[in-house]
Tab-separated table of C-alpha atoms in Angstrom:
chain	number	residue	atom	x	y	z
A	1	MET	CA	24.964	-8.620	36.381
A	2	SER	CA	25.501	-4.944	35.628
A	3	ARG	CA	28.176	-5.778	33.038
A	4	ALA	CA	25.827	-8.205	31.316
A	5	LEU	CA	23.059	-5.587	31.280
A	6	ILE	CA	25.387	-2.936	29.846
A	7	GLU	CA	26.594	-5.371	27.200
A	8	ALA	CA	23.015	-6.262	26.252
A	9	MET	CA	22.116	-2.572	25.952
A	10	ARG	CA	25.220	-1.925	23.850
A	11	ARG	CA	24.320	-4.717	21.445
A	12	ALA	CA	20.737	-3.523	21.190
A	13	ALA	CA	21.948	0.023	20.425
A	14	SER	CA	24.350	-1.233	17.757
A	15	ARG	CA	21.544	-3.180	16.031
A	16	THR	CA	19.109	-0.246	16.050
A	17	ALA	CA	18.858	1.600	12.744
A	18	PRO	CA	20.106	5.233	12.792
A	19	SER	CA	16.683	6.380	11.589
A	20	VAL	CA	15.180	5.185	14.887
A	21	TRP	CA	17.542	7.434	16.848
A	22	ALA	CA	16.785	10.306	14.472
A	23	ALA	CA	13.052	9.766	15.058
A	24	ALA	CA	13.659	9.775	18.822
A	25	GLY	CA	15.464	13.126	18.627
A	26	LEU	CA	12.766	14.573	16.366
A	27	GLY	CA	9.998	13.399	18.683
A	28	PHE	CA	11.708	14.951	21.697
A	29	ALA	CA	12.234	18.321	20.010
A	30	PHE	CA	8.687	18.476	18.610
A	31	PHE	CA	6.485	16.894	21.270
A	32	ALA	CA	8.334	17.777	24.482
A	33	VAL	CA	7.414	21.444	24.088
A	34	PRO	CA	6.700	23.051	27.480
A	35	GLN	CA	3.174	24.278	28.057
A	36	ALA	CA	4.444	27.837	28.486
A	37	ALA	CA	5.934	27.743	24.996
A	38	ARG	CA	2.571	26.809	23.498
A	39	LEU	CA	0.779	29.603	25.323
A	40	GLU	CA	3.345	32.234	24.339
A	41	PRO	CA	4.685	31.192	20.942
A	42	ALA	CA	6.271	34.544	20.233
A	43	SER	CA	8.778	34.244	23.076
A	44	SER	CA	8.842	30.880	24.824
A	45	LEU	CA	8.558	28.809	21.657
A	46	ALA	CA	11.423	30.692	20.041
A	47	ALA	CA	13.540	30.030	23.149
A	48	TRP	CA	12.670	26.323	23.050
A	49	ILE	CA	13.548	26.082	19.349
A	50	GLY	CA	16.844	27.838	19.965
A	51	THR	CA	17.628	25.500	22.857
A	52	CYS	CA	16.930	22.448	20.689
A	53	TYR	CA	19.142	23.791	17.893
A	54	ALA	CA	21.960	24.465	20.371
A	55	ALA	CA	21.612	20.994	21.892
A	56	ALA	CA	21.635	19.423	18.419
A	57	LEU	CA	24.784	21.367	17.557
A	58	CYS	CA	26.530	20.222	20.748
A	59	ILE	CA	25.454	16.586	20.340
A	60	GLY	CA	26.485	16.580	16.685
A	61	SER	CA	29.863	18.129	17.529
A	62	VAL	CA	30.547	15.436	20.115
A	63	GLY	CA	29.477	12.794	17.613
A	64	ILE	CA	31.930	14.127	15.029
A	65	TRP	CA	34.723	14.366	17.600
A	66	ILE	CA	34.583	10.872	19.071
A	67	GLY	CA	36.039	7.973	17.179
A	68	GLU	CA	36.776	4.334	17.721
A	69	LYS	CA	39.224	4.733	20.611
A	70	PRO	CA	37.117	6.392	23.337
A	71	PHE	CA	34.162	4.015	23.003
A	72	GLY	CA	35.585	1.046	21.133
A	73	SER	CA	33.256	1.353	18.114
A	74	LEU	CA	31.471	3.842	15.926
A	75	THR	CA	28.108	3.029	17.505
A	76	ALA	CA	28.141	6.047	19.808
A	77	ARG	CA	29.086	8.351	16.936
A	78	ARG	CA	26.206	7.125	14.804
A	79	ILE	CA	23.732	7.435	17.652
A	80	LEU	CA	24.799	10.989	18.512
A	81	LEU	CA	24.786	12.158	14.904
A	82	ALA	CA	21.349	10.635	14.305
A	83	LEU	CA	19.994	12.241	17.488
A	84	ALA	CA	21.424	15.618	16.476
A	85	PHE	CA	19.906	15.355	13.009
A	86	GLY	CA	16.518	14.389	14.452
A	87	MET	CA	16.527	17.292	16.925
A	88	ALA	CA	17.365	19.727	14.123
A	89	VAL	CA	14.501	18.401	11.982
A	90	GLY	CA	12.128	18.540	14.963
A	91	SER	CA	13.068	22.156	15.668
A	92	SER	CA	12.535	23.024	12.001
A	93	ALA	CA	9.133	21.307	12.125
A	94	LEU	CA	8.214	23.455	15.127
A	95	THR	CA	9.167	26.561	13.169
A	96	ALA	CA	7.138	25.424	10.156
A	97	GLU	CA	4.153	24.555	12.372
A	98	THR	CA	3.776	28.175	13.451
A	99	SER	CA	3.141	29.205	9.834
A	100	VAL	CA	-0.142	27.247	9.664
A	101	LEU	CA	-1.477	28.357	13.053
A	102	PRO	CA	-4.249	30.952	13.269
A	103	PRO	CA	-2.931	34.540	13.276
A	104	GLN	CA	-1.953	35.710	16.756
A	105	ASP	CA	-3.914	38.977	16.467
A	106	LEU	CA	-7.279	37.249	15.958
A	107	PRO	CA	-8.549	37.832	19.533
A	108	GLY	CA	-7.898	41.562	19.355
A	109	ARG	CA	-9.954	42.285	16.227
A	110	SER	CA	-13.513	41.876	14.989
A	111	PHE	CA	-13.485	40.028	11.660
A	112	ARG	CA	-16.519	39.940	9.392
A	113	ALA	CA	-15.377	38.200	6.184
A	114	ALA	CA	-12.701	35.789	5.011
A	115	ALA	CA	-11.347	34.554	1.684
A	116	GLY	CA	-8.918	31.822	0.780
A	117	ALA	CA	-8.721	28.208	-0.348
A	118	ALA	CA	-9.664	24.921	1.295
A	119	ALA	CA	-6.548	23.431	2.881
A	120	SER	CA	-8.069	19.935	2.870
A	121	ASP	CA	-11.308	18.186	2.021
A	122	SER	CA	-14.224	19.194	4.211
A	123	ARG	CA	-15.657	16.705	6.673
A	124	ARG	CA	-18.989	16.288	8.397
A	125	THR	CA	-19.213	16.786	12.159
A	126	ALA	CA	-21.277	14.683	14.558
A	127	ARG	CA	-24.046	17.322	14.478
A	128	GLY	CA	-24.288	17.263	10.692
A	129	ASN	CA	-22.375	20.482	10.019
A	130	THR	CA	-19.482	20.875	7.617
A	131	LEU	CA	-16.020	21.572	9.081
A	132	LEU	CA	-13.521	23.213	6.757
A	133	SER	CA	-9.900	24.269	7.207
A	134	LEU	CA	-9.443	27.528	5.295
A	135	LYS	CA	-6.027	28.670	4.147
A	136	ILE	CA	-6.360	32.430	4.544
A	137	ALA	CA	-5.771	34.834	1.681
A	138	SER	CA	-7.481	37.809	3.361
A	139	LEU	CA	-9.588	38.747	6.389
A	140	ARG	CA	-11.911	41.708	6.600
A	141	ALA	CA	-11.844	43.483	9.977
A	142	GLU	CA	-14.523	45.994	10.928
A	143	SER	CA	-15.116	48.265	13.887
A	144	PRO	CA	-17.301	51.378	14.340
A	145	GLY	CA	-16.075	53.943	11.854
A	146	LEU	CA	-13.140	51.822	10.651
A	147	GLY	CA	-12.647	48.952	8.220
A	148	ALA	CA	-9.476	47.177	7.142
A	149	GLU	CA	-8.490	44.135	5.089
A	150	LEU	CA	-5.532	42.015	6.146
A	151	ALA	CA	-3.876	39.914	3.436
A	152	TRP	CA	-1.638	36.833	3.529
A	153	PRO	CA	-0.373	36.561	-0.067
A	154	LYS	CA	2.245	33.886	0.668
A	155	GLY	CA	1.357	32.761	4.168
A	156	GLY	CA	-0.142	29.475	5.276
A	157	ALA	CA	-2.165	30.706	8.252
A	158	ARG	CA	-5.444	28.831	8.669
A	159	ILE	CA	-8.781	29.166	10.400
A	160	LEU	CA	-11.598	26.661	10.840
A	161	LEU	CA	-15.053	27.319	9.450
A	162	VAL	CA	-18.194	25.513	10.623
A	163	SER	CA	-21.166	25.747	8.283
A	164	ASP	CA	-24.506	24.139	7.462
A	165	PHE	CA	-23.304	23.789	3.855
A	166	GLU	CA	-24.321	20.309	2.656
A	167	GLU	CA	-22.006	19.640	-0.293
A	168	THR	CA	-18.443	18.341	-0.048
A	169	ILE	CA	-15.693	20.909	-0.571
A	170	CYS	CA	-12.463	19.565	-2.081
A	171	ALA	CA	-8.969	20.729	-1.226
A	172	GLY	CA	-7.860	23.740	-3.252
A	173	GLN	CA	-11.324	25.154	-3.980
A	174	ALA	CA	-11.552	28.932	-3.584
A	175	ILE	CA	-13.802	30.028	-0.710
A	176	GLN	CA	-15.395	33.363	0.214
A	177	ALA	CA	-17.121	33.644	3.600
A	178	LEU	CA	-19.095	36.894	3.445
A	179	ASP	CA	-20.253	36.977	7.071
A	180	ILE	CA	-18.412	34.987	9.748
A	181	LYS	CA	-19.286	34.789	13.423
A	182	PRO	CA	-16.704	33.823	16.069
A	183	ILE	CA	-17.151	30.591	18.015
A	184	ASP	CA	-13.672	30.550	19.594
A	185	GLN	CA	-11.752	33.405	18.036
A	186	GLY	CA	-8.555	32.655	19.946
A	187	GLN	CA	-8.413	29.181	18.382
A	188	GLY	CA	-9.442	30.470	14.950
A	189	LEU	CA	-12.904	28.824	14.918
A	190	PHE	CA	-15.762	30.642	13.135
A	191	TYR	CA	-19.271	29.896	11.902
A	192	VAL	CA	-20.660	30.880	8.493
A	193	SER	CA	-24.118	30.194	7.143
A	194	LYS	CA	-24.500	28.434	3.792
A	195	ARG	CA	-26.173	31.503	2.303
A	196	ASP	CA	-23.043	33.535	3.150
A	197	LEU	CA	-20.576	30.919	1.867
A	198	LEU	CA	-19.475	31.224	-1.745
A	199	VAL	CA	-17.656	28.137	-3.044
A	200	HIS	CA	-15.989	28.422	-6.448
A	201	PRO	CA	-15.616	25.399	-8.755
A	202	PRO	CA	-12.281	23.530	-8.652
A	203	ARG	CA	-9.495	25.026	-10.711
A	204	LYS	CA	-8.816	23.523	-14.118
A	205	GLY	CA	-6.175	20.817	-14.192
A	206	LEU	CA	-5.514	18.336	-11.414
A	207	PRO	CA	-8.013	19.800	-8.887
A	208	SER	CA	-10.830	19.610	-11.427
A	209	LEU	CA	-9.774	16.101	-12.472
A	210	ARG	CA	-9.681	14.941	-8.855
A	211	ALA	CA	-13.144	16.329	-8.109
A	212	GLY	CA	-14.555	14.682	-11.248
A	213	LEU	CA	-12.991	11.323	-10.426
A	214	ARG	CA	-14.296	11.409	-6.858
A	215	ASN	CA	-17.807	12.199	-8.051
A	216	GLY	CA	-17.623	9.488	-10.698
A	217	PHE	CA	-16.415	6.857	-8.238
A	218	SER	CA	-19.084	7.914	-5.771
A	219	ARG	CA	-21.833	7.437	-8.367
A	220	GLY	CA	-20.404	4.062	-9.377
A	221	ILE	CA	-20.260	2.881	-5.763
A	222	SER	CA	-23.827	4.034	-5.198
A	223	ALA	CA	-25.031	2.004	-8.190
A	224	VAL	CA	-23.674	-1.337	-6.922
A	225	SER	CA	-23.865	-0.939	-3.131
A	226	GLY	CA	-27.522	-0.153	-2.430
A	227	LYS	CA	-28.192	0.616	1.233
A	228	SER	CA	-24.543	-0.047	2.092
A	229	PHE	CA	-23.421	2.992	0.071
A	230	PRO	CA	-22.394	5.189	3.059
A	231	LEU	CA	-20.149	2.449	4.469
A	232	ALA	CA	-18.805	1.496	1.024
A	233	GLN	CA	-17.973	5.129	0.257
A	234	ALA	CA	-16.179	5.489	3.604
A	235	LEU	CA	-14.072	2.382	2.945
A	236	LEU	CA	-13.091	3.231	-0.633
A	237	LEU	CA	-12.964	7.040	-0.689
A	238	GLY	CA	-12.763	8.004	2.973
A	239	VAL	CA	-15.939	10.115	2.670
A	240	LYS	CA	-17.984	9.705	5.856
A	241	ASP	CA	-20.486	12.504	5.261
A	242	ASP	CA	-23.381	10.124	4.554
A	243	LEU	CA	-22.732	7.765	7.472
A	244	ASP	CA	-25.554	7.434	9.954
A	245	ASP	CA	-24.732	8.584	13.489
A	246	GLY	CA	-25.880	5.255	14.914
A	247	LEU	CA	-23.581	3.293	12.606
A	248	ALA	CA	-20.578	5.459	13.457
A	249	GLU	CA	-21.364	5.106	17.173
A	250	LEU	CA	-21.543	1.306	16.782
A	251	PHE	CA	-18.042	1.222	15.298
A	252	ARG	CA	-16.829	3.524	18.074
A	253	SER	CA	-18.371	1.385	20.824
A	254	ALA	CA	-16.779	-1.711	19.304
A	255	GLY	CA	-13.333	-0.064	19.393
A	256	CYS	CA	-13.051	-0.174	15.582
A	257	SER	CA	-13.304	3.485	14.563
A	258	HIS	CA	-10.091	3.007	12.586
A	259	ILE	CA	-11.999	0.881	10.066
A	260	LEU	CA	-13.980	3.954	8.965
A	261	ALA	CA	-10.795	6.036	8.522
A	262	LEU	CA	-8.634	5.295	5.501
A	263	SER	CA	-5.352	3.845	6.721
A	264	GLY	CA	-2.652	1.358	5.893
A	265	GLN	CA	-5.122	-1.512	6.202
A	266	HIS	CA	-7.274	-0.164	3.349
A	267	LEU	CA	-4.273	0.760	1.208
A	268	SER	CA	-2.660	-2.671	1.681
A	269	ILE	CA	-5.934	-4.372	0.661
A	270	LEU	CA	-6.113	-2.335	-2.546
A	271	CYS	CA	-2.404	-2.709	-3.369
A	272	MET	CA	-2.674	-6.449	-2.746
A	273	LEU	CA	-5.437	-6.608	-5.346
A	274	VAL	CA	-3.254	-4.776	-7.886
A	275	THR	CA	-0.320	-7.100	-7.187
A	276	LEU	CA	-2.441	-10.244	-7.505
A	277	ALA	CA	-3.974	-9.006	-10.747
A	278	LEU	CA	-0.568	-8.362	-12.305
A	279	ASP	CA	0.950	-11.623	-11.011
A	280	ARG	CA	-1.862	-14.072	-11.706
A	281	ILE	CA	-3.800	-12.530	-14.598
A	282	PHE	CA	-1.264	-10.594	-16.662
A	283	ASN	CA	1.827	-12.590	-15.534
A	284	VAL	CA	4.071	-9.526	-15.196
A	285	LYS	CA	5.419	-10.129	-11.717
A	286	ARG	CA	8.507	-7.948	-12.071
A	287	TYR	CA	6.393	-4.836	-12.625
A	288	SER	CA	3.944	-5.448	-9.769
A	289	PRO	CA	5.944	-3.541	-7.069
A	290	TYR	CA	6.098	-0.429	-9.267
A	291	ALA	CA	2.423	-0.721	-10.158
A	292	ALA	CA	1.479	-1.085	-6.482
A	293	ALA	CA	3.574	1.972	-5.566
A	294	GLY	CA	1.997	3.994	-8.372
A	295	PHE	CA	-1.461	2.898	-7.307
A	296	ALA	CA	-0.700	3.890	-3.700
A	297	LEU	CA	0.295	7.378	-4.873
A	298	ALA	CA	-2.784	7.745	-7.080
A	299	PHE	CA	-5.159	6.497	-4.398
A	300	THR	CA	-3.663	8.803	-1.744
A	301	TRP	CA	-4.039	11.762	-4.102
A	302	LEU	CA	-7.634	10.823	-4.930
A	303	ALA	CA	-8.824	10.063	-1.378
A	304	GLY	CA	-6.837	12.862	0.267
A	305	PRO	CA	-3.585	12.536	2.241
A	306	SER	CA	-4.958	11.937	5.728
A	307	PRO	CA	-2.187	11.294	8.305
A	308	SER	CA	-2.708	7.517	8.410
A	309	LEU	CA	-3.031	7.147	4.632
A	310	PHE	CA	-0.040	9.430	4.016
A	311	ARG	CA	2.005	7.296	6.421
A	312	ALA	CA	1.036	4.091	4.624
A	313	CYS	CA	1.845	5.564	1.198
A	314	LEU	CA	5.244	6.838	2.357
A	315	MET	CA	6.096	3.458	3.870
A	316	ALA	CA	5.191	1.687	0.629
A	317	LEU	CA	7.365	4.034	-1.431
A	318	LEU	CA	10.297	3.851	0.980
A	319	SER	CA	10.132	0.054	1.072
A	320	LEU	CA	10.305	-0.049	-2.727
A	321	VAL	CA	13.183	2.438	-2.896
A	322	LEU	CA	15.196	0.643	-0.195
A	323	ALA	CA	14.580	-2.745	-1.817
A	324	ARG	CA	15.704	-1.465	-5.235
A	325	ALA	CA	18.809	0.078	-3.606
A	326	ASP	CA	19.562	-3.276	-1.937
A	327	ARG	CA	19.593	-1.730	1.532
A	328	ARG	CA	18.836	-3.788	4.606
A	329	GLN	CA	15.331	-3.069	5.817
A	330	THR	CA	13.828	-3.359	9.259
A	331	GLY	CA	10.247	-2.595	10.119
A	332	MET	CA	11.084	-0.050	12.797
A	333	GLY	CA	13.783	1.532	10.653
A	334	THR	CA	11.364	2.091	7.770
A	335	LEU	CA	8.664	3.383	10.127
A	336	ALA	CA	11.110	5.791	11.795
A	337	LEU	CA	12.311	7.096	8.431
A	338	THR	CA	8.685	7.544	7.367
A	339	PHE	CA	8.016	9.474	10.575
A	340	CYS	CA	10.925	11.827	9.898
A	341	LEU	CA	9.833	12.461	6.304
A	342	ALA	CA	6.179	12.985	7.285
A	343	MET	CA	7.131	15.511	9.950
A	344	ALA	CA	9.390	17.348	7.501
A	345	ILE	CA	6.667	17.472	4.802
A	346	LYS	CA	3.532	18.046	6.913
A	347	PRO	CA	4.572	19.159	10.420
A	348	ALA	CA	1.069	20.376	11.308
A	349	ASP	CA	-0.235	16.786	11.214
A	350	GLY	CA	1.989	15.809	14.137
A	351	ARG	CA	-0.452	17.256	16.683
A	352	SER	CA	-3.458	15.352	15.330
A	353	LEU	CA	-4.666	12.294	17.203
A	354	SER	CA	-5.027	10.257	14.009
A	355	PHE	CA	-1.320	10.819	13.254
A	356	GLN	CA	-0.223	9.652	16.688
A	357	LEU	CA	-2.580	6.666	16.750
A	358	SER	CA	-1.453	5.591	13.277
A	359	TYR	CA	2.245	5.526	14.140
A	360	ALA	CA	1.631	3.976	17.559
A	361	ALA	CA	-0.475	1.181	16.052
A	362	MET	CA	2.127	0.491	13.361
A	363	ALA	CA	4.939	0.370	15.933
A	364	GLY	CA	2.872	-2.069	17.994
A	365	LEU	CA	2.296	-4.286	14.963
A	366	ILE	CA	6.022	-4.347	14.182
A	367	LEU	CA	7.262	-4.939	17.734
A	368	LEU	CA	4.509	-6.936	19.431
A	369	ALA	CA	2.507	-8.780	16.746
A	370	PRO	CA	5.157	-11.521	16.218
A	371	ARG	CA	5.505	-11.903	20.017
A	372	TRP	CA	1.756	-12.250	20.483
A	373	GLU	CA	1.651	-14.784	17.665
A	374	THR	CA	4.332	-16.824	19.432
A	375	PHE	CA	2.411	-16.549	22.688
A	376	LEU	CA	-0.769	-17.807	20.954
A	377	TRP	CA	0.932	-20.714	19.156
A	378	ARG	CA	-1.667	-23.228	20.350
A	379	LEU	CA	-4.380	-21.541	18.266
A	380	PRO	CA	-4.788	-22.159	14.516
A	381	PRO	CA	-2.405	-19.897	12.543
A	382	PRO	CA	-5.086	-17.688	10.907
A	383	VAL	CA	-6.795	-17.101	14.259
A	384	ALA	CA	-3.469	-16.471	16.000
A	385	LYS	CA	-2.401	-13.927	13.360
A	386	ALA	CA	-5.668	-11.986	13.561
A	387	LEU	CA	-5.719	-11.919	17.365
A	388	ALA	CA	-2.014	-11.054	17.538
A	389	ALA	CA	-2.484	-8.029	15.275
A	390	SER	CA	-5.474	-6.792	17.299
A	391	LEU	CA	-3.724	-7.262	20.652
A	392	ALA	CA	-0.518	-5.608	19.443
A	393	ALA	CA	-2.362	-2.553	18.116
A	394	LEU	CA	-4.406	-2.301	21.319
A	395	CYS	CA	-1.327	-2.449	23.564
A	396	ALA	CA	0.390	0.275	21.539
A	397	THR	CA	-2.562	2.666	21.271
A	398	ALA	CA	-4.013	2.111	24.758
A	399	PRO	CA	-1.820	4.804	26.414
A	400	LEU	CA	-3.249	7.420	24.039
A	401	SER	CA	-6.829	6.179	24.369
A	402	ILE	CA	-6.714	6.058	28.155
A	403	GLY	CA	-4.688	9.243	28.557
A	404	ILE	CA	-6.953	11.351	26.326
A	405	PHE	CA	-10.395	9.755	26.585
A	406	GLY	CA	-10.047	7.755	29.783
A	407	THR	CA	-11.727	4.763	28.109
A	408	LEU	CA	-10.490	1.523	26.598
A	409	TYR	CA	-12.607	-0.758	24.408
A	410	PRO	CA	-11.352	-4.362	24.788
A	411	GLY	CA	-14.161	-5.547	22.524
A	412	GLY	CA	-12.119	-4.185	19.644
A	413	ILE	CA	-9.882	-7.252	19.911
A	414	LEU	CA	-12.742	-9.520	18.838
A	415	SER	CA	-14.357	-7.110	16.388
A	416	ALA	CA	-11.119	-6.245	14.597
A	417	SER	CA	-10.127	-9.909	14.333
A	418	ILE	CA	-13.488	-10.909	12.852
A	419	SER	CA	-13.930	-7.872	10.613
A	420	GLY	CA	-10.528	-8.118	8.902
A	421	PRO	CA	-11.564	-10.767	6.318
A	422	LEU	CA	-14.984	-9.105	5.943
A	423	VAL	CA	-13.470	-5.712	5.099
A	424	LEU	CA	-11.097	-7.428	2.666
A	425	GLY	CA	-13.935	-9.196	0.869
A	426	PHE	CA	-16.176	-6.118	0.927
A	427	MET	CA	-13.578	-3.833	-0.674
A	428	TRP	CA	-12.459	-6.375	-3.258
A	429	SER	CA	-16.069	-7.093	-4.201
A	430	LEU	CA	-16.816	-3.386	-4.609
A	431	LEU	CA	-13.825	-2.832	-6.887
A	432	ALA	CA	-14.538	-5.951	-8.937
A	433	THR	CA	-18.215	-5.124	-9.442
A	434	LEU	CA	-17.840	-1.438	-10.342
A	435	PRO	CA	-17.209	-2.210	-14.053
A	436	LEU	CA	-19.930	-4.866	-14.016
A	437	GLY	CA	-22.493	-2.414	-12.696
A	438	ALA	CA	-21.507	0.155	-15.323
A	439	ALA	CA	-21.614	-2.339	-18.210
A	440	PHE	CA	-24.660	-4.352	-17.161
A	441	PRO	CA	-27.223	-2.205	-15.310
A	442	PHE	CA	-29.590	-5.144	-14.836
A	443	LEU	CA	-27.044	-6.697	-12.422
A	444	ARG	CA	-27.113	-3.740	-10.032
A	445	PRO	CA	-29.889	-5.089	-7.737
A	446	LEU	CA	-28.018	-8.388	-7.288
A	447	LEU	CA	-24.739	-6.597	-6.608
A	448	ALA	CA	-26.450	-4.268	-4.143
A	449	ALA	CA	-27.904	-7.272	-2.281
A	450	LEU	CA	-24.427	-8.846	-2.136
A	451	HIS	CA	-22.849	-5.745	-0.617
A	452	GLU	CA	-25.713	-5.235	1.804
A	453	SER	CA	-25.011	-8.777	3.053
A	454	PHE	CA	-21.363	-7.809	3.585
A	455	GLN	CA	-22.514	-4.794	5.596
A	456	ASP	CA	-24.846	-6.917	7.734
A	457	LEU	CA	-22.005	-9.323	8.573
A	458	LEU	CA	-19.678	-6.443	9.375
A	459	LEU	CA	-22.246	-4.811	11.641
A	460	THR	CA	-22.774	-8.148	13.412
A	461	ALA	CA	-19.042	-8.262	14.128
A	462	MET	CA	-19.257	-4.728	15.524
A	463	GLU	CA	-22.183	-5.693	17.751
A	464	ILE	CA	-20.107	-8.534	19.204
A	465	GLY	CA	-17.359	-6.093	20.163
A	466	ALA	CA	-19.796	-3.473	21.427
A	467	ALA	CA	-21.325	-6.049	23.775
A	468	VAL	CA	-18.048	-6.160	25.742
A	469	PRO	CA	-18.192	-3.421	28.410
A	470	PRO	CA	-15.501	-0.728	28.086
A	471	ILE	CA	-12.861	-0.067	30.711
A	472	ALA	CA	-13.253	3.432	32.135
A	473	ALA	CA	-10.383	5.183	33.933
A	474	GLN	CA	-11.173	8.861	34.434
A	475	ALA	CA	-9.277	9.658	37.638
A	476	ARG	CA	-5.494	9.824	37.815
A	477	LEU	CA	-4.965	6.722	39.950
A	478	PRO	CA	-7.109	4.390	37.785
A	479	LYS	CA	-5.411	5.791	34.683
A	480	ALA	CA	-1.965	5.129	36.156
A	481	CYS	CA	-2.944	1.579	37.174
A	482	ALA	CA	-4.399	0.821	33.732
A	483	LEU	CA	-1.342	2.191	31.944
A	484	ALA	CA	1.006	0.233	34.217
A	485	ALA	CA	-0.954	-2.978	33.625
A	486	ILE	CA	-0.831	-2.537	29.839
A	487	ALA	CA	2.886	-1.728	29.942
A	488	LEU	CA	3.611	-4.827	32.028
A	489	LEU	CA	1.507	-6.960	29.678
A	490	GLY	CA	3.393	-5.674	26.632
A	491	LEU	CA	6.737	-6.219	28.368
A	492	PHE	CA	5.772	-9.762	29.373
A	493	VAL	CA	4.712	-10.684	25.838
A	494	TYR	CA	7.848	-9.133	24.353
A	495	CYS	CA	10.105	-11.054	26.746
A	496	TYR	CA	8.103	-14.303	26.532
A	497	PRO	CA	10.380	-16.033	23.922
A	498	TYR	CA	13.481	-15.257	25.989
A	499	MET	CA	11.808	-16.610	29.126
A	500	GLU	CA	10.824	-19.800	27.303
A	501	ASN	CA	14.374	-20.222	26.033
A	502	ALA	CA	15.837	-19.745	29.522
A	503	LEU	CA	13.406	-22.280	31.033
A	504	HIS	CA	14.163	-24.770	28.273
A	505	ARG	CA	17.915	-24.519	28.878
A	506	ARG	CA	17.387	-24.933	32.631
A	507	ARG	CA	15.308	-28.071	32.079
A	508	ALA	CA	17.900	-29.448	29.679
A	509	ALA	CA	20.693	-28.827	32.210
A	510	ARG	CA	18.850	-30.834	34.883
A	511	LYS	CA	18.610	-33.963	32.714
A	512	PRO	CA	21.387	-36.530	33.264
């Protein structure tokens, strides 16, 4: 039995893409940081990074040294080299992450003013304020009888500003906060009133073009969407500033908050429309993959590279590059390679919950969605596919939801399954009617009524999911039981085809 288990593990390791092992090493080096290292980054974090580099060097040296004779194949060498590479990238990401953290001397000084540029697009908080990540150029420190200005000409240190400023601030716009008040100075969180916030227009070139395009699309969406404009703008541009608190809470209670955040689902819907247009209308099928990849890049630039949207865009580009290079592709291999590239490009995103939920949901879709579809084979294929995707994503993201929030929303299985076609139709209808509304203004009331009907149907689907009571697990023991139950469920579904095959062979052996 032990030999069979070892042989099965060896075969599974040999079939796993090297990028998966590299992602495992990167994840260990980046996320397994001791709590002491986070509290004392100047000393403990440097020691942890050095330890990871040394371990990567040792593992890589062993991987170079071993050959075919000690282990019988090159599988062990590939695994060790991939792990070493991943640990080195993870340690480098940790080093790069420290450059975008708030300055360590913030708690010891009294700062009164700040200047810099917006690191990303501003977003609206639940209380209606504007939250902005400011890439610091200078900070003005004042104390009785003494004033000083600290400058970061090439640094990437950031602070967070909360303001009652109503307008959207785009990434790259120059900001001057003339009077800031600390909320949590140790975490780099400050408040500034709108009368003390000076926002400069976007720079000429791409920033100005992006701001103009976003404003133009927003006006076009408003003309054809009517009362559904806040939801339509969130689905197409990722701008949720105009969403009503009750509507956002309904999506949250239904377990479908991901619908309001631009992700791979929205990007795939839009790229699918581009591909269908080129294939069916213009009959240029060979150019459709390149057009879809170009559209994914343009849309990510226009909407803003949020972690989930950046992941989807990178996966689309990597899939195209690997297909053109005639390299064998696996879903997990592409996802792992995307993870490594994303952490190398934007290491600060790795700590965000949206980043972790996005990759967990995608891994669940790759690993568990086909198994759930096999398990639900008695249902009609469209229903089975929709339910399988919802169940797979829920199983993969449940550990994060329960571990952080202590709550799980099972109603999201129904709401996400029902809302998938509705979101598809809503987004396609919006894109198709934008030129119609611009060319024929008299059609705008009819188009607005159409999109308001889409919103009503989508909200009905959310109400169905919100009617299912959530599962609360706040204490440690209920959390452990819930996590164990979800893990066992995922393991059962994953092993279900093998169990069916074993039972079928046993029944066949009993027949004369």
